[in-house]
Structures are given as structure tokens and as C-alpha cells.
C-alpha positions as semicolon CSV with decimal commas, in nm:
position;residue;x (nm);y (nm);z (nm)
1;M;0,785;-2,032;-0,539
2;D;0,761;-1,713;-0,753
3;L;0,798;-1,355;-0,632
4;E;0,423;-1,309;-0,614
5;R;0,393;-1,602;-0,377
6;L;0,685;-1,476;-0,165
7;A;0,528;-1,132;-0,141
8;L;0,197;-1,292;-0,048
9;L;0,369;-1,501;0,220
10;G;0,541;-1,192;0,357
11;V;0,208;-1,013;0,389
12;V;0,062;-1,317;0,566
13;V;0,357;-1,329;0,809
14;I;0,326;-0,960;0,894
15;L;-0,051;-0,982;0,944
16;L;-0,020;-1,300;1,152
17;V;0,247;-1,153;1,380
18;V;0,046;-0,835;1,429
19;A;-0,270;-1,036;1,499
20;M;-0,095;-1,266;1,749
21;V;0,073;-0,984;1,938
22;G;-0,250;-0,785;1,946
23;L;-0,462;-1,076;2,065
24;T;-0,220;-1,181;2,339
25;A;-0,179;-0,822;2,461
26;W;-0,555;-0,783;2,467
27;A;-0,597;-1,118;2,646
28;H;-0,343;-1,016;2,910
29;R;-0,505;-0,679;2,980
30;T;-0,861;-0,809;2,971
31;F;-0,842;-1,158;3,123
32;G;-0,505;-1,166;3,297
33;V;-0,360;-1,439;3,071
34;R;0,013;-1,371;3,054
35;I;0,174;-1,555;2,759
36;S;0,552;-1,567;2,737
37;S;0,722;-1,432;2,425
38;S;0,894;-1,764;2,354
39;R;0,563;-1,950;2,363
40;L;0,403;-1,685;2,140
41;A;0,689;-1,724;1,890
42;W;0,657;-2,104;1,883
43;A;0,280;-2,082;1,831
44;T;0,328;-1,833;1,547
45;V;0,589;-2,053;1,376
46;I;0,369;-2,363;1,403
47;G;0,074;-2,165;1,265
48;L;0,285;-2,053;0,967
49;L;0,408;-2,407;0,895
50;V;0,055;-2,543;0,895
51;E;-0,055;-2,251;0,678
52;L;0,220;-2,329;0,423
53;V;0,107;-2,691;0,401
54;F;-0,253;-2,575;0,359
55;E;-0,150;-2,323;0,094
56;W;0,056;-2,580;-0,098
57;R;-0,223;-2,835;-0,082
58;F;-0,527;-2,618;-0,162
59;L;-0,438;-2,267;-0,285
60;W;-0,139;-2,276;-0,518
61;E;-0,335;-2,411;-0,814
62;S;-0,670;-2,250;-0,726
63;A;-0,832;-1,948;-0,888
64;V;-0,912;-1,777;-0,557
65;P;-0,844;-1,399;-0,569
66;L;-0,527;-1,284;-0,395
67;I;-0,711;-1,081;-0,132
68;A;-0,923;-1,383;-0,045
69;Q;-0,609;-1,599;-0,028
70;V;-0,452;-1,358;0,220
71;V;-0,761;-1,368;0,440
72;I;-0,779;-1,749;0,425
73;Q;-0,407;-1,792;0,496
74;V;-0,413;-1,552;0,793
75;A;-0,728;-1,720;0,928
76;V;-0,575;-2,068;0,903
77;A;-0,243;-1,965;1,060
78;L;-0,416;-1,764;1,333
79;A;-0,655;-2,049;1,416
80;V;-0,370;-2,302;1,442
81;A;-0,157;-2,065;1,651
82;L;-0,448;-2,001;1,889
83;V;-0,511;-2,374;1,924
84;V;-0,142;-2,426;2,007
85;L;-0,158;-2,149;2,270
86;V;-0,480;-2,282;2,425
87;V;-0,348;-2,637;2,449
88;S;-0,002;-2,536;2,575
89;E;-0,141;-2,291;2,833
90;S;-0,388;-2,552;2,956
91;V;-0,123;-2,822;2,993
92;A;0,160;-2,602;3,119
93;P;0,074;-2,234;3,185
94;S;0,334;-1,971;3,106
95;G;0,590;-1,937;3,380
96;T;0,574;-2,303;3,483
97;L;0,828;-2,414;3,223
98;P;1,190;-2,295;3,214
99;S;1,347;-2,115;2,922
100;P;1,443;-2,344;2,630
101;L;1,803;-2,232;2,679
102;R;1,802;-2,417;3,011
103;W;1,656;-2,738;2,871
104;P;1,989;-2,918;2,800
105;G;2,109;-2,863;3,156
106;L;1,772;-2,962;3,299
107;V;1,771;-3,278;3,088
108;R;2,111;-3,373;3,233
109;Q;1,985;-3,297;3,584
110;R;1,672;-3,506;3,528
111;A;1,885;-3,792;3,393
112;A;2,113;-3,775;3,700
113;R;1,810;-3,767;3,929
114;G;1,664;-4,063;3,744
115;R;1,984;-4,260;3,791
116;R;1,985;-4,168;4,159
117;Y;1,621;-4,279;4,190
118;G;1,722;-4,608;4,033
119;A;2,014;-4,648;4,273
120;I;1,790;-4,581;4,574
121;V;1,528;-4,825;4,450
122;G;1,805;-5,082;4,408
123;I;1,923;-5,024;4,766
124;L;1,569;-5,059;4,901
125;S;1,518;-5,375;4,697
126;R;1,842;-5,535;4,823
127;H;1,736;-5,469;5,180
128;K;1,384;-5,605;5,116
129;L;1,212;-5,273;5,185
130;L;0,985;-5,286;4,881
131;P;0,691;-5,247;4,897
132;P;0,733;-4,984;5,172
133;A;0,511;-5,135;5,441
134;I;0,592;-5,176;5,811
135;P;0,519;-5,533;5,935
136;E;0,273;-5,595;6,219
137;N;0,472;-5,878;6,377
138;P;0,722;-5,741;6,637
139;T;1,004;-5,972;6,526
140;E;0,959;-5,882;6,161
141;R;0,930;-5,514;6,255
142;R;1,268;-5,522;6,431
143;E;1,425;-5,683;6,125
144;H;1,256;-5,426;5,902
145;A;1,396;-5,145;6,120
146;R;1,748;-5,287;6,094
147;S;1,715;-5,316;5,716
148;L;1,600;-4,953;5,698
149;R;1,903;-4,837;5,896
150;L;2,143;-5,029;5,675
151;A;1,972;-4,898;5,361
152;L;1,998;-4,537;5,479
153;E;2,366;-4,582;5,562
154;E;2,426;-4,724;5,215
155;A;2,230;-4,441;5,048
156;G;2,473;-4,179;5,179
157;V;2,499;-3,858;5,377
158;T;2,159;-3,704;5,301
159;F;1,964;-4,015;5,391
160;V;2,175;-4,087;5,699
161;K;2,097;-3,740;5,830
162;L;1,730;-3,780;5,733
163;G;1,721;-4,100;5,937
164;Q;1,876;-3,918;6,231
165;V;1,599;-3,657;6,210
166;L;1,331;-3,925;6,183
167;S;1,475;-4,093;6,494
168;T;1,342;-3,794;6,691
169;R;0,988;-3,823;6,551
170;P;0,817;-4,116;6,729
171;E;0,480;-4,003;6,592
172;L;0,600;-4,103;6,245
173;L;0,761;-4,444;6,308
174;P;0,722;-4,734;6,554
175;A;0,946;-4,761;6,859
176;E;1,160;-5,035;6,697
177;H;1,248;-4,804;6,409
178;I;1,321;-4,511;6,638
179;T;1,563;-4,723;6,841
180;E;1,737;-4,857;6,532
181;L;1,766;-4,519;6,357
182;R;1,941;-4,374;6,661
183;R;2,230;-4,611;6,579
184;L;2,288;-4,457;6,236
185;Q;2,651;-4,394;6,152
186;E;2,823;-4,225;5,861
187;R;3,062;-4,474;5,703
188;V;3,291;-4,293;5,463
189;E;3,645;-4,330;5,339
190;P;3,883;-4,033;5,387
191;V;3,942;-3,805;5,089
192;P;4,298;-3,835;4,947
193;A;4,537;-3,572;5,083
194;A;4,601;-3,423;4,738
195;D;4,229;-3,361;4,686
196;I;4,194;-3,207;5,031
197;R;4,487;-2,973;4,969
198;A;4,340;-2,871;4,633
199;A;3,998;-2,808;4,793
200;F;4,161;-2,585;5,056
201;A;4,346;-2,384;4,788
202;D;4,034;-2,349;4,569
203;S;3,828;-2,219;4,861
204;T;4,077;-1,988;5,036
205;G;4,303;-1,885;4,749
206;R;4,604;-1,996;4,953
207;T;4,801;-2,317;4,955
208;V;4,829;-2,527;5,269
209;E;5,202;-2,442;5,284
210;D;5,127;-2,068;5,275
211;A;4,861;-2,084;5,546
212;F;5,019;-2,323;5,797
213;A;5,357;-2,399;5,944
214;E;5,261;-2,766;5,941
215;F;4,964;-2,967;5,814
216;D;4,891;-3,332;5,888
217;D;4,761;-3,518;5,581
218;V;4,614;-3,794;5,799
219;P;4,268;-3,671;5,912
220;L;4,172;-3,656;6,278
221;A;3,815;-3,741;6,176
222;S;3,636;-3,815;5,852
223;A;3,263;-3,765;5,800
224;S;3,034;-3,753;5,500
225;I;3,033;-3,373;5,471
226;A;3,386;-3,285;5,579
227;Q;3,701;-3,414;5,738
228;V;3,921;-3,254;6,002
229;H;4,302;-3,225;5,993
230;H;4,551;-3,114;6,254
231;A;4,761;-2,811;6,159
232;R;4,974;-2,542;6,318
233;L;4,959;-2,171;6,237
234;P;5,277;-1,972;6,170
235;D;5,255;-1,830;6,524
236;G;5,266;-2,183;6,668
237;R;4,902;-2,226;6,769
238;A;4,751;-2,569;6,706
239;V;4,431;-2,563;6,500
240;A;4,179;-2,808;6,360
241;V;4,111;-2,754;5,989
242;K;3,766;-2,864;5,877
243;I;3,753;-2,902;5,496
244;Q;3,440;-2,987;5,300
245;R;3,456;-3,300;5,087
246;P;3,495;-3,199;4,719
247;G;3,176;-3,237;4,515
248;I;2,949;-3,300;4,815
249;V;2,715;-3,003;4,754
250;P;2,571;-3,122;4,417
251;V;2,521;-3,471;4,563
252;V;2,332;-3,335;4,864
253;E;2,121;-3,097;4,650
254;R;2,023;-3,382;4,419
255;D;1,923;-3,601;4,713
256;L;1,735;-3,315;4,882
257;D;1,535;-3,273;4,561
258;I;1,441;-3,641;4,581
259;V;1,347;-3,607;4,950
260;R;1,125;-3,306;4,875
261;R;0,946;-3,491;4,595
262;L;0,889;-3,795;4,814
263;A;0,755;-3,568;5,091
264;A;0,520;-3,395;4,846
265;S;0,383;-3,735;4,742
266;L;0,336;-3,833;5,106
267;E;0,166;-3,501;5,182
268;K;-0,115;-3,596;4,944
269;S;-0,206;-3,885;5,170
270;A;-0,412;-3,824;5,484
271;S;-0,130;-3,920;5,722
272;G;0,131;-3,717;5,536
273;G;-0,085;-3,407;5,545
274;T;-0,150;-3,449;5,915
275;L;0,213;-3,505;6,007
276;G;0,348;-3,227;5,787
277;A;0,578;-3,426;5,558
278;V;0,660;-3,126;5,339
279;D;0,733;-2,902;5,639
280;L;0,958;-3,172;5,781
281;A;1,143;-3,207;5,449
282;E;1,183;-2,832;5,408
283;G;1,314;-2,792;5,761
284;F;1,553;-3,082;5,711
285;A;1,679;-2,933;5,383
286;A;1,733;-2,590;5,543
287;N;1,930;-2,740;5,833
288;L;2,145;-2,954;5,606
289;R;2,225;-2,655;5,383
290;E;2,326;-2,465;5,694
291;E;2,569;-2,744;5,780
292;L;2,719;-2,718;5,431
293;D;2,805;-2,349;5,480
294;F;3,096;-2,327;5,725
295;T;3,063;-1,949;5,753
296;R;2,730;-2,017;5,924
297;E;2,904;-2,253;6,164
298;A;3,157;-1,975;6,235
299;R;2,871;-1,738;6,317
300;N;2,717;-2,007;6,538
301;L;3,049;-2,041;6,722
302;A;3,065;-1,665;6,780
303;A;2,704;-1,648;6,904
304;M;2,744;-1,949;7,130
305;A;3,074;-1,817;7,272
306;A;2,903;-1,493;7,374
307;E;2,615;-1,683;7,538
308;L;2,839;-1,921;7,730
309;A;3,061;-1,638;7,852
310;A;2,755;-1,463;7,995
311;H;2,659;-1,769;8,203
312;D;3,017;-1,850;8,315
313;D;2,944;-2,219;8,387
314;G;3,283;-2,349;8,275
315;V;3,153;-2,432;7,926
316;V;3,324;-2,307;7,607
317;V;3,338;-2,350;7,231
318;P;3,652;-2,333;7,016
319;A;3,757;-1,998;6,870
320;F;3,788;-1,975;6,493
321;E;4,022;-1,799;6,252
322;A;3,811;-1,557;6,046
323;E;4,079;-1,497;5,781
324;L;4,094;-1,863;5,686
325;T;3,722;-1,938;5,712
326;T;3,514;-1,978;5,394
327;P;3,192;-2,166;5,309
328;E;3,406;-2,479;5,250
329;V;3,684;-2,434;5,511
330;L;3,670;-2,369;5,886
331;V;3,988;-2,327;6,089
332;M;3,928;-2,359;6,462
333;E;4,125;-2,369;6,782
334;E;4,232;-2,728;6,854
335;L;4,130;-2,813;7,209
336;A;4,336;-3,065;7,408
337;G;4,081;-3,285;7,578
338;K;3,877;-3,604;7,550
339;T;3,526;-3,638;7,411
340;F;3,260;-3,841;7,587
341;A;3,306;-4,099;7,311
342;T;3,654;-4,173;7,451
343;P;3,624;-4,497;7,656
344;D;3,875;-4,407;7,929
345;L;3,735;-4,058;8,002
346;F;3,497;-4,171;8,276
347;T;3,752;-4,384;8,457
348;A;3,978;-4,079;8,491
349;L;3,707;-3,881;8,675
350;T;3,593;-3,914;9,034
351;A;3,226;-3,958;9,117
352;D;3,205;-3,595;9,238
353;D;3,372;-3,473;8,918
354;R;3,125;-3,668;8,705
355;R;2,824;-3,529;8,894
356;D;2,961;-3,174;8,866
357;I;3,024;-3,211;8,492
358;A;2,677;-3,361;8,438
359;D;2,514;-3,076;8,628
360;R;2,706;-2,802;8,441
361;L;2,647;-2,970;8,106
362;Y;2,271;-2,996;8,158
363;R;2,242;-2,642;8,294
364;S;2,431;-2,514;7,990
365;I;2,189;-2,685;7,748
366;L;1,889;-2,560;7,948
367;A;2,028;-2,206;7,945
368;Q;2,077;-2,229;7,569
369;I;1,719;-2,351;7,518
370;L;1,522;-2,160;7,782
371;V;1,720;-1,836;7,814
372;D;1,934;-1,764;7,509
373;G;1,727;-1,928;7,233
374;V;2,029;-2,064;7,042
375;F;2,126;-2,421;7,133
376;H;2,349;-2,705;7,015
377;A;2,117;-2,924;6,807
378;D;2,328;-3,242;6,817
379;P;2,512;-3,282;7,151
380;H;2,604;-3,649;7,104
381;P;2,906;-3,785;7,298
382;G;3,150;-3,718;7,013
383;N;3,053;-3,348;7,009
384;I;3,123;-3,280;7,378
385;M;3,477;-3,262;7,515
386;V;3,617;-3,241;7,866
387;L;3,943;-3,045;7,897
388;P;4,211;-3,127;8,158
389;D;4,078;-2,857;8,395
390;H;3,726;-3,011;8,360
391;T;3,605;-2,729;8,138
392;I;3,334;-2,857;7,900
393;A;3,365;-2,776;7,529
394;F;3,092;-2,809;7,265
395;L;3,221;-2,913;6,922
396;D;3,068;-2,913;6,573
397;L;2,813;-2,631;6,573
398;G;2,721;-2,679;6,209
399;S;2,360;-2,730;6,317
400;V;2,206;-2,518;6,592
401;G;1,847;-2,471;6,694
402;R;1,678;-2,137;6,750
403;L;1,377;-2,054;6,964
404;T;1,175;-1,734;6,980
405;K;1,100;-1,558;7,306
406;D;0,744;-1,695;7,302
407;D;0,878;-2,049;7,251
408;R;1,117;-2,013;7,542
409;E;0,848;-1,877;7,772
410;G;0,614;-2,157;7,666
411;L;0,872;-2,424;7,748
412;Q;0,932;-2,267;8,088
413;Q;0,557;-2,283;8,152
414;V;0,561;-2,652;8,052
415;L;0,828;-2,722;8,315
416;H;0,634;-2,527;8,581
417;A;0,322;-2,727;8,498
418;V;0,511;-3,055;8,533
419;R;0,656;-2,941;8,867
420;A;0,304;-2,853;8,989
421;Q;0,153;-3,171;8,835
422;D;-0,119;-2,944;8,691
423;A;-0,274;-3,094;8,377
424;G;-0,468;-2,777;8,298
425;M;-0,157;-2,559;8,315
426;L;0,035;-2,811;8,103
427;T;-0,242;-2,811;7,840
428;D;-0,243;-2,431;7,817
429;A;0,138;-2,420;7,798
430;L;0,157;-2,679;7,520
431;L;-0,120;-2,515;7,317
432;H;0,086;-2,197;7,336
433;V;0,383;-2,359;7,158
434;V;0,241;-2,627;6,923
435;D;0,046;-2,588;6,600
436;R;-0,319;-2,621;6,704
437;S;-0,554;-2,837;6,493
438;E;-0,916;-2,775;6,399
439;G;-1,182;-2,942;6,614
440;L;-0,948;-3,007;6,906
441;D;-1,110;-3,168;7,210
442;V;-0,929;-2,973;7,482
443;D;-1,090;-3,161;7,773
444;R;-0,984;-3,497;7,631
445;L;-0,632;-3,367;7,569
446;Q;-0,613;-3,242;7,928
447;R;-0,717;-3,582;8,064
448;E;-0,454;-3,760;7,855
449;L;-0,185;-3,514;7,963
450;G;-0,282;-3,575;8,326
451;S;-0,236;-3,949;8,273
452;F;0,093;-3,881;8,096
453;M;0,230;-3,684;8,392
454;L;0,127;-3,952;8,641
455;A;0,297;-4,221;8,431
456;T;0,622;-4,036;8,357
457;T;0,680;-3,772;8,625
458;G;0,449;-3,866;8,910
459;P;0,549;-4,000;9,254
460;G;0,764;-4,313;9,238
461;T;0,855;-4,261;8,871
462;R;1,191;-4,176;8,722
463;A;1,182;-3,943;8,424
464;D;1,416;-3,996;8,131
465;A;1,430;-3,909;7,763
466;T;1,143;-4,148;7,685
467;M;0,903;-3,894;7,832
468;F;0,959;-3,674;7,525
469;T;0,857;-3,964;7,304
470;A;0,546;-4,025;7,515
471;L;0,452;-3,656;7,511
472;T;0,497;-3,634;7,133
473;L;0,272;-3,937;7,082
474;V;-0,001;-3,784;7,301
475;L;0,008;-3,465;7,093
476;A;0,010;-3,663;6,766
477;R;-0,309;-3,846;6,867
478;H;-0,478;-3,506;6,878
479;D;-0,330;-3,394;6,544
480;L;-0,108;-3,141;6,721
481;R;0,220;-3,078;6,542
482;V;0,534;-3,006;6,739
483;P;0,715;-2,731;6,541
484;P;1,059;-2,833;6,412
485;N;1,243;-2,590;6,640
486;L;1,076;-2,732;6,951
487;A;1,128;-3,087;6,826
488;G;1,495;-2,995;6,792
489;A;1,504;-2,881;7,156
490;F;1,346;-3,210;7,270
491;R;1,595;-3,400;7,054
492;S;1,888;-3,209;7,201
493;I;1,789;-3,300;7,557
494;A;1,707;-3,658;7,461
495;T;2,045;-3,695;7,290
496;L;2,217;-3,560;7,601
497;D;2,029;-3,793;7,835
498;G;2,250;-4,097;7,771
499;T;2,568;-3,895;7,834
500;L;2,427;-3,751;8,156
501;R;2,339;-4,098;8,286
502;M;2,687;-4,226;8,204
503;L;2,819;-3,945;8,424
504;D;2,557;-3,982;8,695
505;P;2,326;-4,287;8,693
506;D;2,087;-4,109;8,930
507;F;2,058;-3,793;8,719
508;D;1,698;-3,662;8,715
509;L;1,615;-3,461;8,404
510;I;1,281;-3,331;8,529
511;S;1,370;-3,219;8,880
512;K;1,685;-3,042;8,765
513;G;1,502;-2,892;8,468
514;T;1,219;-2,755;8,684
515;D;1,471;-2,625;8,939
516;F;1,645;-2,435;8,660
517;A;1,314;-2,296;8,531
518;D;1,220;-2,183;8,883
519;E;1,555;-2,005;8,918
520;E;1,496;-1,823;8,591
521;L;1,144;-1,729;8,701
522;S;1,282;-1,590;9,027
523;R;1,532;-1,382;8,832
524;S;1,248;-1,252;8,616
525;F;1,068;-1,112;8,922
526;T;1,343;-0,899;9,064
527;P;1,237;-0,533;9,098
528;T;1,461;-0,431;8,808
529;R;1,329;-0,702;8,571
530;V;0,967;-0,634;8,668
531;A;1,017;-0,262;8,606
532;E;1,167;-0,340;8,264
533;M;0,875;-0,567;8,172
534;L;0,618;-0,309;8,283
535;K;0,800;-0,042;8,084
536;D;0,800;-0,261;7,770
537;E;0,429;-0,340;7,805
538;A;0,347;0,026;7,867
539;I;0,532;0,130;7,550
540;K;0,336;-0,131;7,350
541;A;0,005;-0,009;7,499
542;V;0,057;0,366;7,440
543;P;-0,092;0,375;7,083
544;Q;-0,405;0,185;7,196
545;L;-0,446;0,400;7,504
546;R;-0,420;0,722;7,302
547;A;-0,688;0,604;7,061
548;L;-0,921;0,469;7,333
549;P;-1,097;0,798;7,439
550;R;-1,185;0,885;7,081
551;Q;-1,314;0,534;7,010
552;L;-1,527;0,538;7,327
553;S;-1,668;0,880;7,232
554;L;-1,767;0,755;6,887
555;I;-1,934;0,444;7,030
556;L;-2,129;0,644;7,290
557;G;-2,236;0,894;7,025
558;D;-2,368;0,617;6,801
559;L;-2,559;0,463;7,093
560;E;-2,710;0,800;7,186
561;H;-2,839;0,869;6,835
562;G;-2,949;0,513;6,763
563;R;-2,692;0,455;6,490
564;T;-2,546;0,136;6,640
565;T;-2,606;-0,163;6,414
566;V;-2,482;-0,520;6,391
567;N;-2,364;-0,654;6,056
568;V;-2,342;-1,025;5,989
569;R;-2,106;-1,115;5,705
570;V;-2,206;-1,441;5,540
571;F;-1,875;-1,486;5,360
572;S;-1,642;-1,329;5,614
573;D;-1,375;-1,593;5,564
574;P;-1,133;-1,495;5,284
575;G;-1,112;-1,856;5,169
576;D;-1,490;-1,879;5,126
577;R;-1,500;-1,551;4,935
578;G;-1,211;-1,655;4,715
579;F;-1,374;-1,988;4,630
580;L;-1,705;-1,822;4,543
581;E;-1,537;-1,557;4,328
582;H;-1,334;-1,822;4,150
583;L;-1,644;-2,034;4,083
584;V;-1,847;-1,740;3,949
585;N;-1,561;-1,626;3,724
586;V;-1,516;-1,972;3,575
587;V;-1,888;-2,016;3,511
588;V;-1,929;-1,671;3,351
589;L;-1,621;-1,707;3,132
590;A;-1,726;-2,056;3,024
591;A;-2,076;-1,936;2,933
592;V;-1,948;-1,638;2,733
593;G;-1,676;-1,845;2,562
594;I;-1,916;-2,122;2,457
595;T;-2,172;-1,868;2,333
596;L;-1,912;-1,689;2,120
597;A;-1,782;-2,022;1,987
598;V;-2,135;-2,119;1,876
599;V;-2,187;-1,777;1,709
600;A;-1,850;-1,804;1,531
601;T;-1,932;-2,153;1,404
602;L;-2,269;-2,040;1,269
603;L;-2,116;-1,742;1,088
604;I;-1,834;-1,942;0,932
605;V;-2,033;-2,249;0,831
606;F;-2,373;-2,114;0,730
607;S;-2,299;-1,758;0,614
608;G;-2,241;-1,705;0,243
609;F;-2,081;-1,365;0,287
610;F;-1,707;-1,338;0,315
611;A;-1,724;-1,043;0,557
612;L;-1,945;-1,239;0,796
613;Q;-1,714;-1,539;0,773
614;L;-1,419;-1,312;0,854
615;L;-1,614;-1,173;1,151
616;G;-1,683;-1,530;1,259
617;G;-1,309;-1,601;1,255
618;V;-1,239;-1,303;1,480
619;I;-1,518;-1,404;1,718
620;G;-1,377;-1,758;1,718
621;G;-1,037;-1,625;1,820
622;I;-1,194;-1,435;2,109
623;A;-1,387;-1,748;2,210
624;A;-1,063;-1,949;2,205
625;I;-0,899;-1,703;2,443
626;L;-1,198;-1,713;2,678
627;I;-1,206;-2,093;2,679
628;Q;-0,832;-2,096;2,734
629;R;-0,882;-1,878;3,041
630;V;-1,155;-2,112;3,170
631;V;-0,929;-2,416;3,137
632;Y;-0,641;-2,224;3,298
633;R;-0,849;-2,121;3,599
634;A;-1,009;-2,464;3,636
635;M;-0,668;-2,632;3,646
636;R;-0,504;-2,362;3,859
637;P;-0,758;-2,215;4,106
638;G;-0,519;-1,938;4,198
639;G;-0,486;-1,823;3,836
């Protein structure tokens, strides 16, 4: 290529870059199409490469004047670059793809996820869970439920914990599956002592020898997220050291990504959308991430300790050592007692002791749920300890539930309604705390709730944890979602029910729960509390009260002078207005884009004047941008 050709190519490059930058800037300001600089660069390069091929094939040996060659080369390169932009923006709009610098890492992540998908599919296949359909026959359904439990245990920590969450959602799975999933266990081998010591040093910046006077390499307990070791501080205090398993976070994050994608696929189905699969997955992911951060568990311990001290029911949580606590390490007071999972605990207690412990344990959970709003989300027998003086200790606060004031008041109203056997009050209380659906038949719901109360809490019945399952199923039949935080409260009480009945076979969840709610209501109506509530409401009402006289004066003035009118807004709903605006914009842009494309084609093909053909090329570029915008908006209604 001679100097003349190089100079010509340089002019073409400069003109093409200027044209591309100008057109994309104009498109962004005029039509809101934001094109990334990397995509603009790729489109420009592709346009230049095509232009070079065109030039080599048609122009190098031609007698076309140089100025005409420049125009033709710029037009070809610009047209190709615009086509690349239109197609790429239609398929994957700017901002939806990561930077090319991240592609190698993302490819590795996708490959790892693909391998994990394959492993999970293999597990499901071995346990005969493909295709994923629940049998109708009861015997086959029980076998299917057992296979699902075994498959989840084999799949690892994330799926075990997902199964534990699903075991509290009877509206999603049959009773056989709920029963089987409640037996899920985490079967893991302990991490070698050398790896545990290295993990401690990496997280705290101190060796085990520097931090402790003694450290037992044999773990007290080993779970899928962490394992616990006995140690002794330099001052002689015995502590339990909870150390996260090395490499567990990337494994959990990869599996959570798979869970989210599966939930998104399920959400597209009618049942998934109704049951809130994505919300369930997001809530599950948030809770599991909280368990992976031991500083959160330390904060939970501090909050729970303050709550329990205020109630003074002989219930405690272990203290923790802040200096040695990190996201991967938690050093806690080692309590000398026996958990409810210890077989000989109950034989060492008298009947009166067992009833007293059951009563204090249940009242503590109710106080956490109904009064404080922060409660132990997983009080299974291994997480509750009885100390020699019969003090109760809650262990493992990696996952706690939280309830707002409105949620707590709503649950208290539910208990009052059950005590009064008032179906109308129960309906109002539940609608205050659940996510209400469109087209709800309130009268039908009230009748079903009345039947539910007669069957589960009426005269001659004995309420147990199954009532929560029955209540959830009633709500699910009316497309009413129980929010995850409330479902967690139900799960906490249901999990505790078995322990309470081991302590006291005659324990009555409902009567003791309503008694507790009545006590709290009585405390709320002391003169001091009533004065505080009235003061709070008065403070909230002051701005409205101050504005009321002026608003009344304006209304009366308008009535007096006949200026009062009634306006009916046809498209008052923002969704309706947004849809109409979107539809009109797409139609108008499509019409203008097609019209300009036709005009450009006519000028380029049928005009014999170079200036008109050049004008046709410019108009064609504008038409391409308009059509690009139409495709973009059609494929992404929010764009």
C-alpha cells in the first residue's frame, strides 16, 4: 500500500471516528440510547475492516476520484458500524454485558457453574428424581421424599439448608416431603487440624499458640459451615472457638447462584409466581450469607443477651470475645451444660423441673417474637442447653429472625382472635401481616379460618405445631403469601414444639401462647404505657391538625363560590400510563424510522446525484438509530 493509500485510509479513519462519536452522542441525547465506549470501539474497528476488504476488492484498481473514494469508504464503514451497533444493542443492550477484561474470570466461573450443574443433575439422576415430578401414589411419594432428602444431603451445605427451609413451607410440598425434609442432617468430615490452625491465623492475624493457652485439635462439633474447638484463654477461661471451613464461601456463592437461577425459572410458571419462588430464594440467600459472617452472629449474641437480661427468665446466651472475633472466627464462652440432644438430660430432671424449663423456654421464645422482635430462628434440640443450675442457654445464633412492630402487634392480635374463637378478628389480624392478593374473597377466607379454628384449637382439640401447617395451607389456597420473617417465627415455634413435648407431654402451645399475649396486652394498658402511646400518636397527628383549618377553609370557599369540581382520571394507575406511553413511543419511533429508511433507500438507489446519495446515507444512519431504539424498547419495556 503506497503513501497515497495510507493517507487516504487515515482520512477515512478520522472521519469514521468523528462520525461514530457524533452519531452516538446525538442518539444518546435525543433518544436516550446509551452506547458503551468499548462497544463503540468494536463497531468502529469492524466497520474499518469491512471497509478495507471493500476497498481492496473494488476501489484499488478503479478510476474513481479520490474525494469520491473517501465518501464511499466512509459510507461503507459507517453503514457496517451502525449495523453492528443496532444488532448488538438489540441482542444485548449496553450495560447488560460485563467489561471484556472480566471475561476470562467469568468464563472460569461459568465453567465451574456448569460442572456444578452437571454434578447436581448426576445426583438427582442417581436418586431417580428426574424428571422432577411428585408421584400421586402415597407409597411412591414417600419413597420420592426420602430420595429427595438423600439427594440434598449429598449435594452439600447449601442444598441441605435449602431443604430445611422448604420443610417449613407446607404450601410448596406434600406432607410426606415436609416430614422427610425435617430429618435433614449435615454429614461432613472434620477439617484437618493444620488447615483449621492456618484458617485461624489467616483470619485473626494471630497463631493459635499466641491467642490461647491451650487449643484442642479434636473438634467438639463439625458442621458444613464451621467446626467448634475447645480452647482456654491465657487468663484461664474456657472458650469455644468456632472456625469457618476454609473455602466454603465460594462453594456456597456458586450454589446460591444456581438456586437463584432455578427460582427464576420456576417464577415464570404460574405456581412459582404465586408462591414467590424468587423471594424465597433471595431470603434464603440473605440468611445463609448472614450465617457465613460470624461478626453478624456476634452482634446477634449481643442483641439477644440484652433482650434476655431485660426479661430475667433464667435464659442466657454465651458471651463472646470481641478481640478474637472476625467474619471467619468466633470465640465464645464455653458453657458447661447438656443440650436437649443429650439422651440422659431428661432422666436427670424431675417432672417439676421439666415443666418449669419448658415454660421458661416457651415464654422466652414468645418474648423474642412478640415483644423484642429478634428471635432465635433455629431452636432445635442441639442449639438449646441446660446448665447445672437449670439456666437455659441458646446456642448458635448465626441465623436470627426479625419482626417489625406492626408484625409483632399483628401476631398478638392473631393469638387474641384464637383465644376468642373469633373468625372475623382472626381474618383481620392475618390480613394485617400477610401479603394480600388481588381478588381476595374475604368472606370465604373467614369461613375457612372459622373451620380451621374449630378443627385445631376448638373444644376437645389439642393444638400442636401442625396447626401452623394447616394455617399456612388455608392462606395458600387464597393466594396469600406468608412473609419470610413471619414464616421464620412459625418455624421457630414449630421446631421448639418437639422439645417442649419431650419436657412436658401435656404442654399446650395455644393456651400458654394466648396467656402470654394477654399478659403483654395488660402491660400495654397501664396508665404509663397508655399515656406514652397517646403522646406518640399526638406527635404524629400534629402536622395534620395544623394543616386542617386551612384545608377546611379552602374547601368551604370553593363550595361557596361554586368552584368545586370532580375530576375522573382515566389512566390514574401509573402502570397503565407507563404502558400507554411505552406503546405510543414505540409506534411513533417505528413509523419515523421506517419512513426515513424508505427515503434513504430511494435517494441512494434511484438518485443520480452524488450529493443526494450522500444525503441518503446520512438519513439511513438516522433511520438505523431510530430502528435500533424501537427494537431496544420492544425487547426491554423499561428502556
